[in-house]
mmCIF file of C-alpha atoms in Angstrom:
data_model
loop_
_atom_site.group_PDB
_atom_site.id
_atom_site.type_symbol
_atom_site.label_atom_id
_atom_site.label_comp_id
_atom_site.label_asym_id
_atom_site.label_seq_id
_atom_site.Cartn_x
_atom_site.Cartn_y
_atom_site.Cartn_z
ATOM 1 C CA MET A 75 30.717 -23.751 -11.721
ATOM 2 C CA LYS A 76 28.298 -24.571 -8.971
ATOM 3 C CA SER A 77 24.698 -24.569 -10.057
ATOM 4 C CA ILE A 78 22.116 -22.787 -7.942
ATOM 5 C CA THR A 79 19.991 -25.459 -6.340
ATOM 6 C CA ARG A 80 18.157 -23.318 -3.791
ATOM 7 C CA ARG A 81 16.435 -20.304 -5.218
ATOM 8 C CA SER A 82 15.734 -17.315 -2.982
ATOM 9 C CA ASN A 83 12.103 -16.418 -2.375
ATOM 10 C CA ALA A 84 13.028 -12.740 -2.105
ATOM 11 C CA PRO A 85 12.246 -11.773 -5.753
ATOM 12 C CA VAL A 86 8.644 -12.968 -5.383
ATOM 13 C CA PHE A 87 7.960 -10.831 -2.306
ATOM 14 C CA TRP A 88 9.941 -7.930 -3.677
ATOM 15 C CA GLY A 89 7.904 -8.128 -6.876
ATOM 16 C CA LEU A 90 4.645 -8.017 -4.927
ATOM 17 C CA PHE A 91 6.030 -5.123 -2.857
ATOM 18 C CA GLY A 92 6.974 -3.221 -6.000
ATOM 19 C CA ALA A 93 3.704 -3.883 -7.784
ATOM 20 C CA GLY A 94 1.676 -2.860 -4.738
ATOM 21 C CA GLY A 95 3.818 0.211 -4.157
ATOM 22 C CA MET A 96 3.401 1.332 -7.757
ATOM 23 C CA LEU A 97 -0.358 0.727 -7.647
ATOM 24 C CA ALA A 98 -0.590 2.617 -4.341
ATOM 25 C CA ALA A 99 1.465 5.508 -5.749
ATOM 26 C CA LEU A 100 -0.529 5.812 -8.985
ATOM 27 C CA PHE A 101 -4.068 5.086 -7.765
ATOM 28 C CA GLY A 102 -3.978 5.128 -3.940
ATOM 29 C CA PRO A 103 -4.559 8.854 -3.404
ATOM 30 C CA VAL A 104 -7.526 9.082 -5.795
ATOM 31 C CA LEU A 105 -9.115 5.899 -4.395
ATOM 32 C CA VAL A 106 -8.846 7.175 -0.811
ATOM 33 C CA PHE A 107 -10.288 10.490 -1.945
ATOM 34 C CA ILE A 108 -13.240 8.859 -3.732
ATOM 35 C CA THR A 109 -14.220 6.212 -1.164
ATOM 36 C CA GLY A 110 -13.291 8.092 1.998
ATOM 37 C CA ILE A 111 -13.968 11.765 1.265
ATOM 38 C CA ALA A 112 -15.736 12.602 -2.031
ATOM 39 C CA VAL A 113 -18.590 10.085 -1.867
ATOM 40 C CA PRO A 114 -19.263 10.314 1.919
ATOM 41 C CA LEU A 115 -19.425 14.119 1.642
ATOM 42 C CA GLY A 116 -21.094 14.142 -1.779
ATOM 43 C CA ILE A 117 -18.468 16.472 -3.285
ATOM 44 C CA ILE A 118 -17.560 16.103 -6.995
ATOM 45 C CA LEU A 119 -19.276 12.702 -6.990
ATOM 46 C CA PRO A 120 -22.917 12.170 -5.944
ATOM 47 C CA ALA A 121 -23.499 10.845 -2.406
ATOM 48 C CA ASP A 122 -25.211 7.757 -3.868
ATOM 49 C CA ALA A 123 -22.258 6.996 -6.180
ATOM 50 C CA MET A 124 -21.402 3.854 -4.181
ATOM 51 C CA SER A 125 -24.997 2.656 -3.851
ATOM 52 C CA TRP A 126 -25.610 -1.046 -3.287
ATOM 53 C CA PRO A 127 -26.851 -1.942 -6.826
ATOM 54 C CA ARG A 128 -23.994 -0.068 -8.490
ATOM 55 C CA MET A 129 -21.229 -1.515 -6.312
ATOM 56 C CA GLN A 130 -22.706 -5.012 -6.459
ATOM 57 C CA ALA A 131 -22.756 -4.815 -10.260
ATOM 58 C CA PHE A 132 -19.182 -3.488 -10.223
ATOM 59 C CA ALA A 133 -17.975 -6.322 -7.977
ATOM 60 C CA GLN A 134 -19.821 -8.941 -10.051
ATOM 61 C CA HIS A 135 -18.236 -7.852 -13.305
ATOM 62 C CA TRP A 136 -14.968 -9.696 -13.963
ATOM 63 C CA ALA A 137 -13.086 -6.428 -14.519
ATOM 64 C CA GLY A 138 -14.409 -4.788 -11.341
ATOM 65 C CA LYS A 139 -13.731 -7.969 -9.388
ATOM 66 C CA GLY A 140 -10.169 -8.095 -10.722
ATOM 67 C CA LEU A 141 -9.485 -4.457 -9.887
ATOM 68 C CA LEU A 142 -10.854 -4.785 -6.351
ATOM 69 C CA PHE A 143 -8.774 -7.925 -5.813
ATOM 70 C CA LEU A 144 -5.580 -6.326 -7.108
ATOM 71 C CA VAL A 145 -6.016 -3.197 -4.994
ATOM 72 C CA VAL A 146 -6.713 -4.984 -1.708
ATOM 73 C CA ALA A 147 -4.201 -7.817 -2.168
ATOM 74 C CA LEU A 148 -1.297 -5.841 -3.639
ATOM 75 C CA PHE A 149 -1.703 -2.946 -1.159
ATOM 76 C CA MET A 150 -1.430 -5.500 1.652
ATOM 77 C CA TRP A 151 1.571 -7.361 0.182
ATOM 78 C CA HIS A 152 3.317 -4.021 -0.341
ATOM 79 C CA ALA A 153 2.572 -2.837 3.198
ATOM 80 C CA MET A 154 3.497 -6.077 4.988
ATOM 81 C CA HIS A 155 6.808 -6.390 3.111
ATOM 82 C CA ARG A 156 7.684 -2.834 4.063
ATOM 83 C CA ILE A 157 6.583 -3.316 7.681
ATOM 84 C CA LEU A 158 8.685 -6.508 7.903
ATOM 85 C CA HIS A 159 11.835 -4.681 6.783
ATOM 86 C CA SER A 160 11.150 -1.532 8.814
ATOM 87 C CA LEU A 161 10.753 -3.656 11.936
ATOM 88 C CA HIS A 162 14.135 -5.191 11.065
ATOM 89 C CA ASP A 163 15.571 -1.669 10.972
ATOM 90 C CA LEU A 164 14.075 -1.106 14.443
ATOM 91 C CA GLY A 165 15.782 -4.208 15.785
ATOM 92 C CA VAL A 166 13.137 -6.903 15.192
ATOM 93 C CA ARG A 167 15.081 -9.384 13.091
ATOM 94 C CA ALA A 168 13.324 -10.254 9.823
ATOM 95 C CA GLY A 169 13.832 -13.968 10.382
ATOM 96 C CA THR A 170 11.637 -16.877 9.371
ATOM 97 C CA ALA A 171 9.100 -16.273 12.143
ATOM 98 C CA MET A 172 8.633 -12.597 11.242
ATOM 99 C CA GLN A 173 8.411 -13.490 7.548
ATOM 100 C CA PHE A 174 5.671 -16.000 8.283
ATOM 101 C CA ALA A 175 3.848 -13.444 10.460
ATOM 102 C CA CYS A 176 4.031 -10.542 7.983
ATOM 103 C CA TYR A 177 3.515 -12.426 4.740
ATOM 104 C CA GLY A 178 0.945 -14.565 6.556
ATOM 105 C CA VAL A 179 -1.176 -11.472 7.264
ATOM 106 C CA ALA A 180 -0.918 -10.481 3.590
ATOM 107 C CA LEU A 181 -1.885 -13.998 2.508
ATOM 108 C CA LEU A 182 -4.812 -14.022 4.948
ATOM 109 C CA VAL A 183 -6.108 -10.704 3.590
ATOM 110 C CA THR A 184 -5.707 -12.061 0.033
ATOM 111 C CA ILE A 185 -7.739 -15.152 0.938
ATOM 112 C CA LEU A 186 -10.456 -13.122 2.707
ATOM 113 C CA ALA A 187 -10.718 -10.734 -0.261
ATOM 114 C CA THR A 188 -10.984 -13.689 -2.662
ATOM 115 C CA TRP A 189 -13.649 -15.243 -0.456
ATOM 116 C CA ALA A 190 -15.754 -12.052 -0.346
ATOM 117 C CA LEU A 191 -15.398 -11.499 -4.094
ATOM 118 C CA MET A 192 -16.368 -15.110 -4.847
ATOM 119 C CA ALA A 193 -19.351 -14.852 -2.478
ATOM 120 C CA LEU A 194 -20.545 -11.851 -4.508
ATOM 121 C CA GLY A 195 -20.919 -14.112 -7.540
ATOM 122 C CA PHE A 196 -20.644 -13.246 -11.201
ATOM 123 C CA MET B 191 25.880 -8.485 22.629
ATOM 124 C CA ASN B 192 27.693 -11.098 24.720
ATOM 125 C CA THR B 193 27.805 -9.515 28.178
ATOM 126 C CA SER B 194 29.916 -12.367 29.600
ATOM 127 C CA ASP B 195 32.839 -11.412 27.337
ATOM 128 C CA PRO B 196 35.626 -10.421 29.784
ATOM 129 C CA ARG B 197 37.009 -7.889 27.290
ATOM 130 C CA ARG B 198 33.698 -6.001 27.364
ATOM 131 C CA PRO B 199 34.069 -4.686 23.798
ATOM 132 C CA TYR B 200 32.232 -1.502 22.944
ATOM 133 C CA VAL B 201 28.997 -2.181 21.108
ATOM 134 C CA ARG B 202 27.478 0.923 19.612
ATOM 135 C CA PRO B 203 23.892 1.133 20.844
ATOM 136 C CA MET B 204 21.377 0.864 18.014
ATOM 137 C CA ALA B 205 18.251 1.964 19.886
ATOM 138 C CA GLY B 206 16.837 5.133 18.387
ATOM 139 C CA TRP B 207 19.461 5.227 15.616
ATOM 140 C CA TRP B 208 17.027 6.727 13.143
ATOM 141 C CA ARG B 209 16.272 9.727 15.353
ATOM 142 C CA ARG B 210 19.890 10.917 15.198
ATOM 143 C CA ASN B 211 19.822 12.040 11.587
ATOM 144 C CA PRO B 212 17.084 13.884 9.654
ATOM 145 C CA PHE B 213 17.787 11.656 6.626
ATOM 146 C CA PHE B 214 16.925 8.538 8.659
ATOM 147 C CA VAL B 215 13.901 10.242 10.252
ATOM 148 C CA GLU B 216 12.542 10.877 6.755
ATOM 149 C CA TYR B 217 13.351 7.260 5.850
ATOM 150 C CA MET B 218 11.325 5.959 8.779
ATOM 151 C CA VAL B 219 8.451 8.350 8.036
ATOM 152 C CA HIS B 220 8.177 7.211 4.428
ATOM 153 C CA GLU B 221 8.476 3.575 5.508
ATOM 154 C CA ALA B 222 5.650 4.223 7.996
ATOM 155 C CA THR B 223 3.271 5.063 5.133
ATOM 156 C CA ALA B 224 3.011 1.247 4.833
ATOM 157 C CA LEU B 225 0.900 1.287 8.021
ATOM 158 C CA PHE B 226 -1.625 3.548 6.290
ATOM 159 C CA VAL B 227 -1.578 1.524 3.072
ATOM 160 C CA ALA B 228 -2.324 -1.573 5.177
ATOM 161 C CA ALA B 229 -5.082 0.295 7.048
ATOM 162 C CA TYR B 230 -6.755 1.314 3.786
ATOM 163 C CA ALA B 231 -6.523 -2.253 2.445
ATOM 164 C CA LEU B 232 -8.294 -3.412 5.619
ATOM 165 C CA VAL B 233 -10.987 -0.716 5.248
ATOM 166 C CA LEU B 234 -11.614 -1.942 1.698
ATOM 167 C CA LEU B 235 -11.538 -5.599 2.804
ATOM 168 C CA VAL B 236 -14.271 -4.880 5.376
ATOM 169 C CA GLY B 237 -16.199 -3.099 2.616
ATOM 170 C CA LEU B 238 -15.944 -6.141 0.321
ATOM 171 C CA ARG B 239 -17.140 -8.362 3.137
ATOM 172 C CA ARG B 240 -20.084 -6.026 3.856
ATOM 173 C CA LEU B 241 -20.919 -5.918 0.149
ATOM 174 C CA ALA B 242 -21.039 -9.720 0.076
ATOM 175 C CA GLN B 243 -23.260 -9.774 3.185
ATOM 176 C CA GLY B 244 -26.074 -7.837 1.531
ATOM 177 C CA GLU B 245 -27.574 -4.400 1.106
ATOM 178 C CA ALA B 246 -28.171 -3.621 4.800
ATOM 179 C CA ALA B 247 -24.598 -4.526 5.747
ATOM 180 C CA TRP B 248 -23.248 -2.472 2.825
ATOM 181 C CA ASN B 249 -25.316 0.580 3.817
ATOM 182 C CA GLY B 250 -23.971 0.249 7.354
ATOM 183 C CA TRP B 251 -20.427 0.415 5.956
ATOM 184 C CA LEU B 252 -21.320 3.499 3.874
ATOM 185 C CA GLU B 253 -22.833 5.094 6.993
ATOM 186 C CA ALA B 254 -19.611 4.393 8.916
ATOM 187 C CA LEU B 255 -17.621 6.101 6.122
ATOM 188 C CA ARG B 256 -19.746 9.246 6.660
ATOM 189 C CA SER B 257 -18.855 9.502 10.368
ATOM 190 C CA PRO B 258 -16.547 12.391 11.363
ATOM 191 C CA VAL B 259 -13.939 9.946 12.699
ATOM 192 C CA SER B 260 -13.831 8.171 9.346
ATOM 193 C CA LEU B 261 -13.615 11.438 7.413
ATOM 194 C CA VAL B 262 -10.694 12.663 9.526
ATOM 195 C CA PHE B 263 -9.038 9.240 9.251
ATOM 196 C CA HIS B 264 -9.377 9.287 5.461
ATOM 197 C CA GLY B 265 -7.899 12.799 5.423
ATOM 198 C CA VAL B 266 -4.866 11.346 7.222
ATOM 199 C CA LEU B 267 -4.846 8.377 4.819
ATOM 200 C CA LEU B 268 -4.910 10.741 1.852
ATOM 201 C CA ALA B 269 -1.903 12.660 3.217
ATOM 202 C CA ALA B 270 -0.040 9.376 3.840
ATOM 203 C CA PHE B 271 -0.811 8.072 0.331
ATOM 204 C CA ALA B 272 0.272 11.378 -1.215
ATOM 205 C CA TYR B 273 3.522 11.176 0.759
ATOM 206 C CA HIS B 274 3.981 7.544 -0.278
ATOM 207 C CA CYS B 275 3.455 8.574 -3.919
ATOM 208 C CA TRP B 276 5.978 11.404 -3.710
ATOM 209 C CA THR B 277 8.647 9.354 -1.903
ATOM 210 C CA TRP B 278 8.029 6.322 -4.151
ATOM 211 C CA PHE B 279 8.851 8.293 -7.268
ATOM 212 C CA ARG B 280 11.660 10.198 -5.547
ATOM 213 C CA ILE B 281 13.379 6.878 -4.716
ATOM 214 C CA MET B 282 12.527 5.277 -8.082
ATOM 215 C CA PRO B 283 15.595 6.653 -9.942
ATOM 216 C CA ARG B 284 17.719 4.641 -7.493
ATOM 217 C CA THR B 285 15.639 1.449 -7.521
ATOM 218 C CA MET B 286 15.236 1.095 -11.291
ATOM 219 C CA PRO B 287 17.916 0.261 -13.876
ATOM 220 C CA PRO B 288 19.570 3.322 -15.460
ATOM 221 C CA LEU B 289 17.327 4.794 -18.127
ATOM 222 C CA ILE B 290 19.322 5.939 -21.164
ATOM 223 C CA PHE B 291 17.631 8.348 -23.517
ATOM 224 C CA GLY B 292 19.449 9.898 -26.484
ATOM 225 C CA GLY B 293 22.798 8.576 -25.197
ATOM 226 C CA LYS B 294 22.428 10.268 -21.811
ATOM 227 C CA ARG B 295 21.165 8.987 -18.511
ATOM 228 C CA VAL B 296 17.762 10.436 -17.631
ATOM 229 C CA ALA B 297 18.117 12.747 -14.621
ATOM 230 C CA PRO B 298 16.538 11.579 -11.324
ATOM 231 C CA GLY B 299 14.382 14.704 -11.134
ATOM 232 C CA VAL B 300 12.873 13.943 -14.541
ATOM 233 C CA ILE B 301 11.903 10.400 -13.468
ATOM 234 C CA THR B 302 10.319 11.731 -10.252
ATOM 235 C CA ALA B 303 8.420 14.401 -12.186
ATOM 236 C CA CYS B 304 7.166 11.812 -14.699
ATOM 237 C CA GLY B 305 5.958 9.606 -11.830
ATOM 238 C CA VAL B 306 4.067 12.434 -10.163
ATOM 239 C CA ALA B 307 2.625 13.429 -13.569
ATOM 240 C CA ALA B 308 1.519 9.805 -14.106
ATOM 241 C CA THR B 309 -0.271 9.832 -10.729
ATOM 242 C CA THR B 310 -1.980 13.110 -11.627
ATOM 243 C CA ALA B 311 -3.111 11.620 -14.955
ATOM 244 C CA CYS B 312 -4.312 8.376 -13.321
ATOM 245 C CA SER B 313 -6.190 10.338 -10.645
ATOM 246 C CA LEU B 314 -7.959 12.476 -13.252
ATOM 247 C CA VAL B 315 -8.862 9.454 -15.399
ATOM 248 C CA VAL B 316 -10.298 7.558 -12.404
ATOM 249 C CA LEU B 317 -12.218 10.631 -11.231
ATOM 250 C CA ILE B 318 -13.658 11.248 -14.710
ATOM 251 C CA LEU B 319 -14.600 7.559 -15.116
ATOM 252 C CA ALA B 320 -16.249 7.506 -11.679
ATOM 253 C CA TRP B 321 -18.034 10.783 -12.428
ATOM 254 C CA GLY B 322 -19.239 9.512 -15.813
ATOM 255 C CA ALA B 323 -20.444 6.208 -14.379
ATOM 256 C CA THR B 324 -22.344 7.713 -11.436
ATOM 257 C CA ARG B 325 -23.873 10.984 -12.593
#
């Protein structure tokens, strides 16, 4: 029996796609509602709910930092994987160049999010 | 697509294939929710960056979120995320291994309903936590 010497990278990206998709399905709607509608309009939550001291403290706490990182990074990995394969369906072949472009954007966003979260300190 | 082939074999055109069948139109629409998920991730990334830049920058981001354009955009985002949620759990019975419960395979509709119920529960928990932490 021939042993597998070259492993596919697909499970890694599919795993990130699945994790991000699940996170977006479970928590995406409520997060969009809170940050984009409820707080700006001051409905249900107070208009100062995302005030600077509160959000800074949230982002400096390890748990808040972790949650913010997971949401931004996994949402992006989910979206870019899906965009890569939808473009393939539209006739843009999901070859090496497109993989580098799509996953590269996700990696860039991950790095930028890490950078901002590190700059916020602990 | 070799046009120099003297036999000129018929190649079925693929352009616009997804518009020919409502099933594929729905497929492309639910795939397109990825654009909105990416957009929201970018909105949050800018927010993180503004938060790291200091109080004035952060307040500028909050002010931008209060603009009518942003509110309408987030209304669209909310619809796209809700549609992503619904389609995600509707497809889940086909993307997960068969779930056997009491010797019988769990029906797809039950899995979808459980997913939507889980989202409802998560939404309520997050809202209550946010309400408790900010009131």
